[in-house]
Each structure stands twice: as C-alpha cells, then as structure tokens.
C-alpha cells in the first residue's frame, strides 16, 4: 500500500461528495493518477461502505448514490462549523420535526470537533440566540432535501403548487436556489412554460419529483439570489395593504419586528417612522400592528379598521373594561 493512498482516498471521496457525477478521466486528472488507480480506489471505497456506482458514457464515470446505511461523511473545517451552527439554530420551528433531531446530531458533532474548530463554533454559538417563531408554516424536511438536490444537480423538477388563493397548479421548473428569509423558505426557479423567473413558497409545494432531465444553467436575474428573493417577496402584491405612522424611531420598531421585510420600515425623522403592512389576512395585519408596541396612526382600507375595532372590543371585554 502506497503512503499517499489514504490521503488520495479522502480526496476522491471529497470529490465524489461535491458533485453528482464525475467522468473517470477527470477524476484521474484531479488526483494525478491513472484511470486504473481510480478504479481500484473506488473499489476500496465500496469496501468501506460507500455506495459508488459506475456510470455509462464514452469514458465511463462514477457517482456517490444513496445506500442502505449512512457511511461517514467527509467535512472540511468550514463545513463542520457551518453544520454545527445550523443545527444550533434549527430549533426555530420552521422545519417540521427537526428540533429534537438537531439536538441529538449537534451533541454527536460537538464530541468529535477538534479544539481549533470548537473554539470557532463556541464563538459563533455565543452570538446566536435561536428564537422559536410561532405561527409560521412548517416545511417538510424531505421536501427541502428534494429541492436542494435538484438545485445542486441542475435537474428539472416537477411539483404541485398552491397559490395564495388556494388554486393548485402543476409546475415544471429549473430550480436554482433555496433561500430562507424572515422565517420562510423560498425556491428560486425558472419556469420555461411561463418564460420567466418565479419564486415559490416551499410550504406551498407538494410532491416534488426530479424528472431526470438536466438543464443548462441560465444567468440569474440578480447577482445575489437571497437579496433578489427578499426584495421580490417584499414587493409582492397583497389583498390588504396599510401604512402605519409610528411615533417611535425606526430602529426601535425594527428591533420589535425582526422578521419585517427590507424597506417596510422607513424613518420619517429621528422620532417617527412609517411601517408598510401587507397580507392576504386582515388578522395578520392586526397582529403585526399590535406588536408595534407604540402609538400610531393608520392609513388602511375600511375593512381593516372594522377588524381592528372588533379585536379591540374583544380585548376590552376580556379586560373587564367593555
């Protein structure tokens, strides 16, 4: 056994984990060995429990597939810290059933983190305070996994999508990126049938299915996918809209409404700000107004004012002052 063989196996495994499929000659070139050596190293990985499949083609290739058991994963330093911090913040309640599993996984990972990484993790963890976000829709982790894999592999995706009005349509899209912002998950994708980019709420996606068809990546509609999604969601039309002029500085209001979209809170002067509110639900707007925690005047539709009066009446009666 050559002295560099263990290190070469780790490099091979890292390459196989980073991409869906590798041509044999390209792997050999990356590792600086012959195609025959690559074949032998692949057999060694199989012997260690890694399900590596051969692929057809002019020169043949390899891919790491799902197996019956979970083999050890190879993580670099940044990936290990990122996973640990992700597990730490997974208790925010936006992914269904993941909080308890994340605690168990974090305990296992912390036990094996080397000292240099533990210091980095402790520094980040000390600055992170997970906050449970009540009332937000939960996302199925299996749906997230299917979407993330399709984004990585540049594979066309089919799914059902429920609109705000409750209309369900069948979609077939080119998935590009998953974005988590303001407590919700979104899929940025190109819809060839509509010849335009679309943003889908993940909790409204049902039965996502990879089609087996690959697509050639297009130029994204913005250099920063996350910023594009956040801006687009903030600018989306709602059934009900209102503007509250709040007698408190903008920064103080932002601190109480951490999930408010960018641009929704604008300063008027150092003592006053405006808050733009939009939702398909009058109750959701009423709840956000109640969370402002300061005096305000409201410019909104009559039906919103009627709803606020009804809510205020219930609260007064509950307090015995009605």
PDB file of C-alpha atoms in Angstrom, residues 22-294:
ATOM      1  CA  UNK A  22     -17.636  12.563 -12.363  1.00  0.00           C
ATOM      2  CA  UNK A  23     -16.108  11.229 -15.620  1.00  0.00           C
ATOM      3  CA  UNK A  24     -13.348   8.733 -14.842  1.00  0.00           C
ATOM      4  CA  UNK A  25     -10.626  10.613 -16.790  1.00  0.00           C
ATOM      5  CA  UNK A  26     -11.441  13.868 -14.987  1.00  0.00           C
ATOM      6  CA  UNK A  27     -11.135  12.174 -11.592  1.00  0.00           C
ATOM      7  CA  UNK A  28      -7.812  10.664 -12.619  1.00  0.00           C
ATOM      8  CA  UNK A  29      -6.575  14.081 -13.735  1.00  0.00           C
ATOM      9  CA  UNK A  30      -7.699  15.727 -10.482  1.00  0.00           C
ATOM     10  CA  UNK A  31      -5.950  13.072  -8.394  1.00  0.00           C
ATOM     11  CA  UNK A  32      -2.858  12.836 -10.591  1.00  0.00           C
ATOM     12  CA  UNK A  33      -3.169   9.077 -11.077  1.00  0.00           C
ATOM     13  CA  UNK A  34      -4.138   6.629 -13.817  1.00  0.00           C
ATOM     14  CA  UNK A  35      -7.704   5.554 -14.606  1.00  0.00           C
ATOM     15  CA  UNK A  36      -6.783   2.091 -13.340  1.00  0.00           C
ATOM     16  CA  UNK A  37      -5.788   3.528  -9.950  1.00  0.00           C
ATOM     17  CA  UNK A  38      -9.101   5.395  -9.776  1.00  0.00           C
ATOM     18  CA  UNK A  39     -10.960   2.126 -10.372  1.00  0.00           C
ATOM     19  CA  UNK A  40      -9.023   0.448  -7.565  1.00  0.00           C
ATOM     20  CA  UNK A  41      -9.642   3.359  -5.184  1.00  0.00           C
ATOM     21  CA  UNK A  42     -13.356   3.262  -5.991  1.00  0.00           C
ATOM     22  CA  UNK A  43     -13.377  -0.447  -5.108  1.00  0.00           C
ATOM     23  CA  UNK A  44     -11.698   0.396  -1.791  1.00  0.00           C
ATOM     24  CA  UNK A  45     -14.376   2.982  -1.018  1.00  0.00           C
ATOM     25  CA  UNK A  46     -17.051   0.421  -1.798  1.00  0.00           C
ATOM     26  CA  UNK A  47     -15.382  -1.941   0.629  1.00  0.00           C
ATOM     27  CA  UNK A  48     -15.634   0.756   3.305  1.00  0.00           C
ATOM     28  CA  UNK A  49     -19.389   1.044   2.747  1.00  0.00           C
ATOM     29  CA  UNK A  50     -19.584   3.975   0.331  1.00  0.00           C
ATOM     30  CA  UNK A  51     -22.142   3.242  -2.439  1.00  0.00           C
ATOM     31  CA  UNK A  52     -20.221   4.339  -5.536  1.00  0.00           C
ATOM     32  CA  UNK A  53     -21.858   3.493  -8.867  1.00  0.00           C
ATOM     33  CA  UNK A  54     -20.273   3.318 -12.279  1.00  0.00           C
ATOM     34  CA  UNK A  55     -21.948   5.424 -14.977  1.00  0.00           C
ATOM     35  CA  UNK A  56     -22.187   4.879 -18.703  1.00  0.00           C
ATOM     36  CA  UNK A  57     -20.650   7.158 -21.302  1.00  0.00           C
ATOM     37  CA  UNK A  58     -17.770   7.419 -23.717  1.00  0.00           C
ATOM     38  CA  UNK A  59     -15.170   7.087 -20.973  1.00  0.00           C
ATOM     39  CA  UNK A  60     -17.316   5.945 -18.047  1.00  0.00           C
ATOM     40  CA  UNK A  61     -17.618   7.699 -14.721  1.00  0.00           C
ATOM     41  CA  UNK A  62     -18.637   7.440 -11.092  1.00  0.00           C
ATOM     42  CA  UNK A  63     -21.201   8.862  -8.700  1.00  0.00           C
ATOM     43  CA  UNK A  64     -21.917   8.536  -4.991  1.00  0.00           C
ATOM     44  CA  UNK A  65     -25.503   7.350  -4.511  1.00  0.00           C
ATOM     45  CA  UNK A  66     -27.856   6.668  -1.635  1.00  0.00           C
ATOM     46  CA  UNK A  67     -27.115   3.410   0.134  1.00  0.00           C
ATOM     47  CA  UNK A  68     -28.846   1.311   2.748  1.00  0.00           C
ATOM     48  CA  UNK A  69     -26.658   2.658   5.562  1.00  0.00           C
ATOM     49  CA  UNK A  70     -25.164   6.106   6.160  1.00  0.00           C
ATOM     50  CA  UNK A  71     -21.364   5.970   5.737  1.00  0.00           C
ATOM     51  CA  UNK A  72     -19.053   8.509   7.403  1.00  0.00           C
ATOM     52  CA  UNK A  73     -19.144  11.975   5.799  1.00  0.00           C
ATOM     53  CA  UNK A  74     -16.020  13.922   4.962  1.00  0.00           C
ATOM     54  CA  UNK A  75     -16.275  17.576   6.019  1.00  0.00           C
ATOM     55  CA  UNK A  76     -13.727  20.344   5.782  1.00  0.00           C
ATOM     56  CA  UNK A  77     -13.315  22.827   8.655  1.00  0.00           C
ATOM     57  CA  UNK A  78     -15.761  25.430   7.347  1.00  0.00           C
ATOM     58  CA  UNK A  79     -18.400  22.798   6.546  1.00  0.00           C
ATOM     59  CA  UNK A  80     -18.153  21.268  10.022  1.00  0.00           C
ATOM     60  CA  UNK A  81     -18.614  24.629  11.756  1.00  0.00           C
ATOM     61  CA  UNK A  82     -21.450  25.584   9.393  1.00  0.00           C
ATOM     62  CA  UNK A  83     -23.307  22.338  10.130  1.00  0.00           C
ATOM     63  CA  UNK A  84     -22.838  22.758  13.883  1.00  0.00           C
ATOM     64  CA  UNK A  85     -24.190  26.312  13.817  1.00  0.00           C
ATOM     65  CA  UNK A  86     -27.039  25.234  11.530  1.00  0.00           C
ATOM     66  CA  UNK A  87     -28.030  22.524  13.985  1.00  0.00           C
ATOM     67  CA  UNK A  88     -27.863  25.036  16.819  1.00  0.00           C
ATOM     68  CA  UNK A  89     -30.356  27.339  15.095  1.00  0.00           C
ATOM     69  CA  UNK A  90     -32.602  24.567  13.759  1.00  0.00           C
ATOM     70  CA  UNK A  91     -34.929  24.852  16.738  1.00  0.00           C
ATOM     71  CA  UNK A  92     -36.636  27.923  15.272  1.00  0.00           C
ATOM     72  CA  UNK A  93     -39.583  25.730  14.323  1.00  0.00           C
ATOM     73  CA  UNK A  94     -39.670  26.420  10.575  1.00  0.00           C
ATOM     74  CA  UNK A  95     -38.796  22.834   9.591  1.00  0.00           C
ATOM     75  CA  UNK A  96     -41.260  20.281  10.911  1.00  0.00           C
ATOM     76  CA  UNK A  97     -39.943  17.750  13.426  1.00  0.00           C
ATOM     77  CA  UNK A  98     -36.312  18.795  13.146  1.00  0.00           C
ATOM     78  CA  UNK A  99     -35.658  20.428  16.538  1.00  0.00           C
ATOM     79  CA  UNK A 100     -35.235  17.222  18.568  1.00  0.00           C
ATOM     80  CA  UNK A 101     -33.170  15.504  15.855  1.00  0.00           C
ATOM     81  CA  UNK A 102     -30.907  18.552  15.543  1.00  0.00           C
ATOM     82  CA  UNK A 103     -30.107  18.477  19.271  1.00  0.00           C
ATOM     83  CA  UNK A 104     -29.045  14.811  19.063  1.00  0.00           C
ATOM     84  CA  UNK A 105     -26.956  15.434  15.948  1.00  0.00           C
ATOM     85  CA  UNK A 106     -25.324  18.502  17.493  1.00  0.00           C
ATOM     86  CA  UNK A 107     -24.306  16.512  20.580  1.00  0.00           C
ATOM     87  CA  UNK A 108     -22.602  13.916  18.363  1.00  0.00           C
ATOM     88  CA  UNK A 109     -20.814  16.527  16.272  1.00  0.00           C
ATOM     89  CA  UNK A 110     -19.599  18.532  19.260  1.00  0.00           C
ATOM     90  CA  UNK A 111     -17.970  15.438  20.737  1.00  0.00           C
ATOM     91  CA  UNK A 112     -15.722  14.968  17.708  1.00  0.00           C
ATOM     92  CA  UNK A 113     -14.902  18.601  16.862  1.00  0.00           C
ATOM     93  CA  UNK A 114     -11.153  19.232  17.227  1.00  0.00           C
ATOM     94  CA  UNK A 115     -10.085  22.001  19.592  1.00  0.00           C
ATOM     95  CA  UNK A 116      -9.393  24.546  16.831  1.00  0.00           C
ATOM     96  CA  UNK A 117     -12.925  24.111  15.446  1.00  0.00           C
ATOM     97  CA  UNK A 118     -14.572  24.004  18.862  1.00  0.00           C
ATOM     98  CA  UNK A 119     -13.229  27.493  19.596  1.00  0.00           C
ATOM     99  CA  UNK A 120     -14.688  28.793  16.315  1.00  0.00           C
ATOM    100  CA  UNK A 121     -18.015  27.100  16.989  1.00  0.00           C
ATOM    101  CA  UNK A 122     -18.192  28.427  20.569  1.00  0.00           C
ATOM    102  CA  UNK A 123     -17.505  31.970  19.318  1.00  0.00           C
ATOM    103  CA  UNK A 124     -20.335  31.813  16.772  1.00  0.00           C
ATOM    104  CA  UNK A 125     -22.704  29.945  19.091  1.00  0.00           C
ATOM    105  CA  UNK A 126     -22.216  32.567  21.787  1.00  0.00           C
ATOM    106  CA  UNK A 127     -23.506  35.219  19.405  1.00  0.00           C
ATOM    107  CA  UNK A 128     -26.534  33.230  18.206  1.00  0.00           C
ATOM    108  CA  UNK A 129     -29.816  33.122  20.101  1.00  0.00           C
ATOM    109  CA  UNK A 130     -32.388  30.841  18.447  1.00  0.00           C
ATOM    110  CA  UNK A 131     -35.924  32.203  18.723  1.00  0.00           C
ATOM    111  CA  UNK A 132     -38.941  29.994  18.145  1.00  0.00           C
ATOM    112  CA  UNK A 133     -41.150  31.583  15.503  1.00  0.00           C
ATOM    113  CA  UNK A 134     -44.696  30.747  16.405  1.00  0.00           C
ATOM    114  CA  UNK A 135     -47.423  30.857  13.797  1.00  0.00           C
ATOM    115  CA  UNK A 136     -45.151  30.316  10.794  1.00  0.00           C
ATOM    116  CA  UNK A 137     -45.896  27.442   8.412  1.00  0.00           C
ATOM    117  CA  UNK A 138     -43.755  24.341   8.833  1.00  0.00           C
ATOM    118  CA  UNK A 139     -41.670  22.898   5.984  1.00  0.00           C
ATOM    119  CA  UNK A 140     -41.298  19.175   5.386  1.00  0.00           C
ATOM    120  CA  UNK A 141     -37.551  18.361   5.617  1.00  0.00           C
ATOM    121  CA  UNK A 142     -37.939  15.710   2.897  1.00  0.00           C
ATOM    122  CA  UNK A 143     -39.314  18.349   0.533  1.00  0.00           C
ATOM    123  CA  UNK A 144     -36.348  20.599   1.338  1.00  0.00           C
ATOM    124  CA  UNK A 145     -33.950  17.735   0.631  1.00  0.00           C
ATOM    125  CA  UNK A 146     -35.528  17.003  -2.771  1.00  0.00           C
ATOM    126  CA  UNK A 147     -35.430  20.672  -3.764  1.00  0.00           C
ATOM    127  CA  UNK A 148     -31.840  21.145  -2.589  1.00  0.00           C
ATOM    128  CA  UNK A 149     -30.670  18.077  -4.507  1.00  0.00           C
ATOM    129  CA  UNK A 150     -32.379  19.237  -7.697  1.00  0.00           C
ATOM    130  CA  UNK A 151     -30.749  22.684  -7.322  1.00  0.00           C
ATOM    131  CA  UNK A 152     -27.340  21.082  -6.856  1.00  0.00           C
ATOM    132  CA  UNK A 153     -27.689  18.666  -9.765  1.00  0.00           C
ATOM    133  CA  UNK A 154     -29.332  21.166 -12.146  1.00  0.00           C
ATOM    134  CA  UNK A 155     -32.206  18.757 -12.714  1.00  0.00           C
ATOM    135  CA  UNK A 156     -35.688  19.753 -13.866  1.00  0.00           C
ATOM    136  CA  UNK A 157     -38.255  19.498 -11.098  1.00  0.00           C
ATOM    137  CA  UNK A 158     -41.999  18.844 -11.193  1.00  0.00           C
ATOM    138  CA  UNK A 159     -44.336  19.638  -8.291  1.00  0.00           C
ATOM    139  CA  UNK A 160     -47.738  20.904  -7.303  1.00  0.00           C
ATOM    140  CA  UNK A 161     -48.020  24.485  -6.074  1.00  0.00           C
ATOM    141  CA  UNK A 162     -50.831  26.094  -4.086  1.00  0.00           C
ATOM    142  CA  UNK A 163     -51.274  29.828  -4.676  1.00  0.00           C
ATOM    143  CA  UNK A 164     -52.392  32.370  -2.076  1.00  0.00           C
ATOM    144  CA  UNK A 165     -55.961  31.974  -3.306  1.00  0.00           C
ATOM    145  CA  UNK A 166     -55.810  28.198  -2.834  1.00  0.00           C
ATOM    146  CA  UNK A 167     -55.538  27.316  -6.535  1.00  0.00           C
ATOM    147  CA  UNK A 168     -53.282  24.294  -7.132  1.00  0.00           C
ATOM    148  CA  UNK A 169     -51.273  24.142 -10.358  1.00  0.00           C
ATOM    149  CA  UNK A 170     -48.718  21.694 -11.738  1.00  0.00           C
ATOM    150  CA  UNK A 171     -45.283  23.197 -12.315  1.00  0.00           C
ATOM    151  CA  UNK A 172     -42.183  22.017 -14.148  1.00  0.00           C
ATOM    152  CA  UNK A 173     -39.214  24.299 -13.465  1.00  0.00           C
ATOM    153  CA  UNK A 174     -35.448  24.715 -13.483  1.00  0.00           C
ATOM    154  CA  UNK A 175     -34.545  25.012  -9.764  1.00  0.00           C
ATOM    155  CA  UNK A 176     -31.618  27.275  -8.912  1.00  0.00           C
ATOM    156  CA  UNK A 177     -31.530  28.186  -5.242  1.00  0.00           C
ATOM    157  CA  UNK A 178     -33.235  27.769  -1.876  1.00  0.00           C
ATOM    158  CA  UNK A 179     -33.479  30.886   0.270  1.00  0.00           C
ATOM    159  CA  UNK A 180     -34.544  31.094   3.910  1.00  0.00           C
ATOM    160  CA  UNK A 181     -35.612  34.606   4.829  1.00  0.00           C
ATOM    161  CA  UNK A 182     -37.865  36.107   7.502  1.00  0.00           C
ATOM    162  CA  UNK A 183     -38.866  32.699   8.820  1.00  0.00           C
ATOM    163  CA  UNK A 184     -39.971  31.257   5.469  1.00  0.00           C
ATOM    164  CA  UNK A 185     -38.318  29.097   2.797  1.00  0.00           C
ATOM    165  CA  UNK A 186     -38.448  30.025  -0.899  1.00  0.00           C
ATOM    166  CA  UNK A 187     -37.377  28.300  -4.128  1.00  0.00           C
ATOM    167  CA  UNK A 188     -35.939  30.485  -6.888  1.00  0.00           C
ATOM    168  CA  UNK A 189     -36.577  28.791 -10.234  1.00  0.00           C
ATOM    169  CA  UNK A 190     -37.046  29.458 -13.941  1.00  0.00           C
ATOM    170  CA  UNK A 191     -40.401  28.356 -15.336  1.00  0.00           C
ATOM    171  CA  UNK A 192     -39.984  27.527 -19.061  1.00  0.00           C
ATOM    172  CA  UNK A 193     -43.756  27.275 -19.525  1.00  0.00           C
ATOM    173  CA  UNK A 194     -44.170  30.898 -18.428  1.00  0.00           C
ATOM    174  CA  UNK A 195     -40.786  32.002 -19.815  1.00  0.00           C
ATOM    175  CA  UNK A 196     -39.931  33.849 -16.622  1.00  0.00           C
ATOM    176  CA  UNK A 197     -38.312  33.530 -13.198  1.00  0.00           C
ATOM    177  CA  UNK A 198     -40.570  32.515 -10.344  1.00  0.00           C
ATOM    178  CA  UNK A 199     -40.316  32.396  -6.543  1.00  0.00           C
ATOM    179  CA  UNK A 200     -42.236  29.615  -4.769  1.00  0.00           C
ATOM    180  CA  UNK A 201     -43.029  29.350  -1.059  1.00  0.00           C
ATOM    181  CA  UNK A 202     -41.687  25.913  -0.111  1.00  0.00           C
ATOM    182  CA  UNK A 203     -44.503  25.225   2.370  1.00  0.00           C
ATOM    183  CA  UNK A 204     -46.908  25.539  -0.591  1.00  0.00           C
ATOM    184  CA  UNK A 205     -45.023  22.973  -2.720  1.00  0.00           C
ATOM    185  CA  UNK A 206     -46.375  19.420  -2.781  1.00  0.00           C
ATOM    186  CA  UNK A 207     -44.981  16.171  -4.145  1.00  0.00           C
ATOM    187  CA  UNK A 208     -41.716  17.482  -5.686  1.00  0.00           C
ATOM    188  CA  UNK A 209     -40.276  14.994  -8.205  1.00  0.00           C
ATOM    189  CA  UNK A 210     -36.977  15.129 -10.104  1.00  0.00           C
ATOM    190  CA  UNK A 211     -37.681  14.499 -13.788  1.00  0.00           C
ATOM    191  CA  UNK A 212     -34.304  13.062 -14.782  1.00  0.00           C
ATOM    192  CA  UNK A 213     -33.776  15.885 -17.302  1.00  0.00           C
ATOM    193  CA  UNK A 214     -30.768  18.147 -16.820  1.00  0.00           C
ATOM    194  CA  UNK A 215     -30.801  21.810 -17.853  1.00  0.00           C
ATOM    195  CA  UNK A 216     -28.129  24.295 -18.833  1.00  0.00           C
ATOM    196  CA  UNK A 217     -27.917  26.993 -16.155  1.00  0.00           C
ATOM    197  CA  UNK A 218     -29.217  30.425 -17.153  1.00  0.00           C
ATOM    198  CA  UNK A 219     -27.919  33.757 -15.947  1.00  0.00           C
ATOM    199  CA  UNK A 220     -29.648  34.554 -12.653  1.00  0.00           C
ATOM    200  CA  UNK A 221     -31.969  37.579 -12.541  1.00  0.00           C
ATOM    201  CA  UNK A 222     -29.686  39.157  -9.899  1.00  0.00           C
ATOM    202  CA  UNK A 223     -26.139  38.685  -8.652  1.00  0.00           C
ATOM    203  CA  UNK A 224     -27.391  37.880  -5.149  1.00  0.00           C
ATOM    204  CA  UNK A 225     -30.195  35.276  -5.136  1.00  0.00           C
ATOM    205  CA  UNK A 226     -31.070  35.828  -1.467  1.00  0.00           C
ATOM    206  CA  UNK A 227     -31.359  39.604  -1.863  1.00  0.00           C
ATOM    207  CA  UNK A 228     -33.441  39.144  -5.034  1.00  0.00           C
ATOM    208  CA  UNK A 229     -35.881  36.813  -3.270  1.00  0.00           C
ATOM    209  CA  UNK A 230     -36.172  39.108  -0.255  1.00  0.00           C
ATOM    210  CA  UNK A 231     -36.858  42.171  -2.427  1.00  0.00           C
ATOM    211  CA  UNK A 232     -39.354  40.318  -4.625  1.00  0.00           C
ATOM    212  CA  UNK A 233     -41.306  38.947  -1.670  1.00  0.00           C
ATOM    213  CA  UNK A 234     -41.406  42.391  -0.049  1.00  0.00           C
ATOM    214  CA  UNK A 235     -42.760  43.918  -3.274  1.00  0.00           C
ATOM    215  CA  UNK A 236     -45.377  41.193  -3.901  1.00  0.00           C
ATOM    216  CA  UNK A 237     -48.978  42.457  -4.069  1.00  0.00           C
ATOM    217  CA  UNK A 238     -51.269  41.582  -1.181  1.00  0.00           C
ATOM    218  CA  UNK A 239     -55.041  41.550  -0.848  1.00  0.00           C
ATOM    219  CA  UNK A 240     -54.887  44.049   2.029  1.00  0.00           C
ATOM    220  CA  UNK A 241     -52.364  46.865   2.470  1.00  0.00           C
ATOM    221  CA  UNK A 242     -51.910  49.615   5.050  1.00  0.00           C
ATOM    222  CA  UNK A 243     -49.349  52.145   6.246  1.00  0.00           C
ATOM    223  CA  UNK A 244     -48.836  52.892   9.935  1.00  0.00           C
ATOM    224  CA  UNK A 245     -47.082  56.059  11.056  1.00  0.00           C
ATOM    225  CA  UNK A 246     -45.463  55.073  14.338  1.00  0.00           C
ATOM    226  CA  UNK A 247     -44.353  57.552  16.973  1.00  0.00           C
ATOM    227  CA  UNK A 248     -41.080  55.827  17.679  1.00  0.00           C
ATOM    228  CA  UNK A 249     -37.651  55.658  15.945  1.00  0.00           C
ATOM    229  CA  UNK A 250     -37.305  53.198  13.077  1.00  0.00           C
ATOM    230  CA  UNK A 251     -34.539  51.202  14.805  1.00  0.00           C
ATOM    231  CA  UNK A 252     -36.702  50.619  17.875  1.00  0.00           C
ATOM    232  CA  UNK A 253     -39.557  49.318  15.709  1.00  0.00           C
ATOM    233  CA  UNK A 254     -37.196  47.069  13.717  1.00  0.00           C
ATOM    234  CA  UNK A 255     -35.980  45.561  16.966  1.00  0.00           C
ATOM    235  CA  UNK A 256     -39.524  44.501  17.832  1.00  0.00           C
ATOM    236  CA  UNK A 257     -40.318  43.275  14.305  1.00  0.00           C
ATOM    237  CA  UNK A 258     -37.155  41.328  13.372  1.00  0.00           C
ATOM    238  CA  UNK A 259     -38.875  39.446  10.533  1.00  0.00           C
ATOM    239  CA  UNK A 260     -40.101  42.536   8.687  1.00  0.00           C
ATOM    240  CA  UNK A 261     -39.007  42.627   5.042  1.00  0.00           C
ATOM    241  CA  UNK A 262     -36.379  45.178   3.931  1.00  0.00           C
ATOM    242  CA  UNK A 263     -37.887  48.542   3.015  1.00  0.00           C
ATOM    243  CA  UNK A 264     -41.075  48.008   5.032  1.00  0.00           C
ATOM    244  CA  UNK A 265     -39.878  50.302   7.847  1.00  0.00           C
ATOM    245  CA  UNK A 266     -38.702  53.774   6.828  1.00  0.00           C
ATOM    246  CA  UNK A 267     -37.688  56.655   9.128  1.00  0.00           C
ATOM    247  CA  UNK A 268     -39.625  59.929   8.882  1.00  0.00           C
ATOM    248  CA  UNK A 269     -37.421  61.708  11.398  1.00  0.00           C
ATOM    249  CA  UNK A 270     -35.453  60.680  14.483  1.00  0.00           C
ATOM    250  CA  UNK A 271     -38.663  60.165  16.487  1.00  0.00           C
ATOM    251  CA  UNK A 272     -41.097  58.767  13.893  1.00  0.00           C
ATOM    252  CA  UNK A 273     -41.211  56.082  11.177  1.00  0.00           C
ATOM    253  CA  UNK A 274     -43.646  54.504   8.755  1.00  0.00           C
ATOM    254  CA  UNK A 275     -44.365  50.775   8.536  1.00  0.00           C
ATOM    255  CA  UNK A 276     -45.866  49.313   5.357  1.00  0.00           C
ATOM    256  CA  UNK A 277     -48.090  46.328   6.084  1.00  0.00           C
ATOM    257  CA  UNK A 278     -49.402  43.808   3.613  1.00  0.00           C
ATOM    258  CA  UNK A 279     -51.117  40.445   3.898  1.00  0.00           C
ATOM    259  CA  UNK A 280     -53.923  38.368   2.489  1.00  0.00           C
ATOM    260  CA  UNK A 281     -55.228  38.141   6.059  1.00  0.00           C
ATOM    261  CA  UNK A 282     -56.678  41.071   7.995  1.00  0.00           C
ATOM    262  CA  UNK A 283     -55.917  39.230  11.236  1.00  0.00           C
ATOM    263  CA  UNK A 284     -52.223  39.016  10.303  1.00  0.00           C
ATOM    264  CA  UNK A 285     -52.065  42.790   9.831  1.00  0.00           C
ATOM    265  CA  UNK A 286     -53.906  43.330  13.105  1.00  0.00           C
ATOM    266  CA  UNK A 287     -51.414  41.097  14.916  1.00  0.00           C
ATOM    267  CA  UNK A 288     -48.457  42.997  13.456  1.00  0.00           C
ATOM    268  CA  UNK A 289     -49.989  46.321  14.458  1.00  0.00           C
ATOM    269  CA  UNK A 290     -50.398  45.026  17.998  1.00  0.00           C
ATOM    270  CA  UNK A 291     -46.712  44.066  18.033  1.00  0.00           C
ATOM    271  CA  UNK A 292     -45.590  47.616  17.196  1.00  0.00           C
ATOM    272  CA  UNK A 293     -45.625  48.480  20.896  1.00  0.00           C
ATOM    273  CA  UNK A 294     -46.083  52.215  20.298  1.00  0.00           C
TER     274      UNK A 294
END
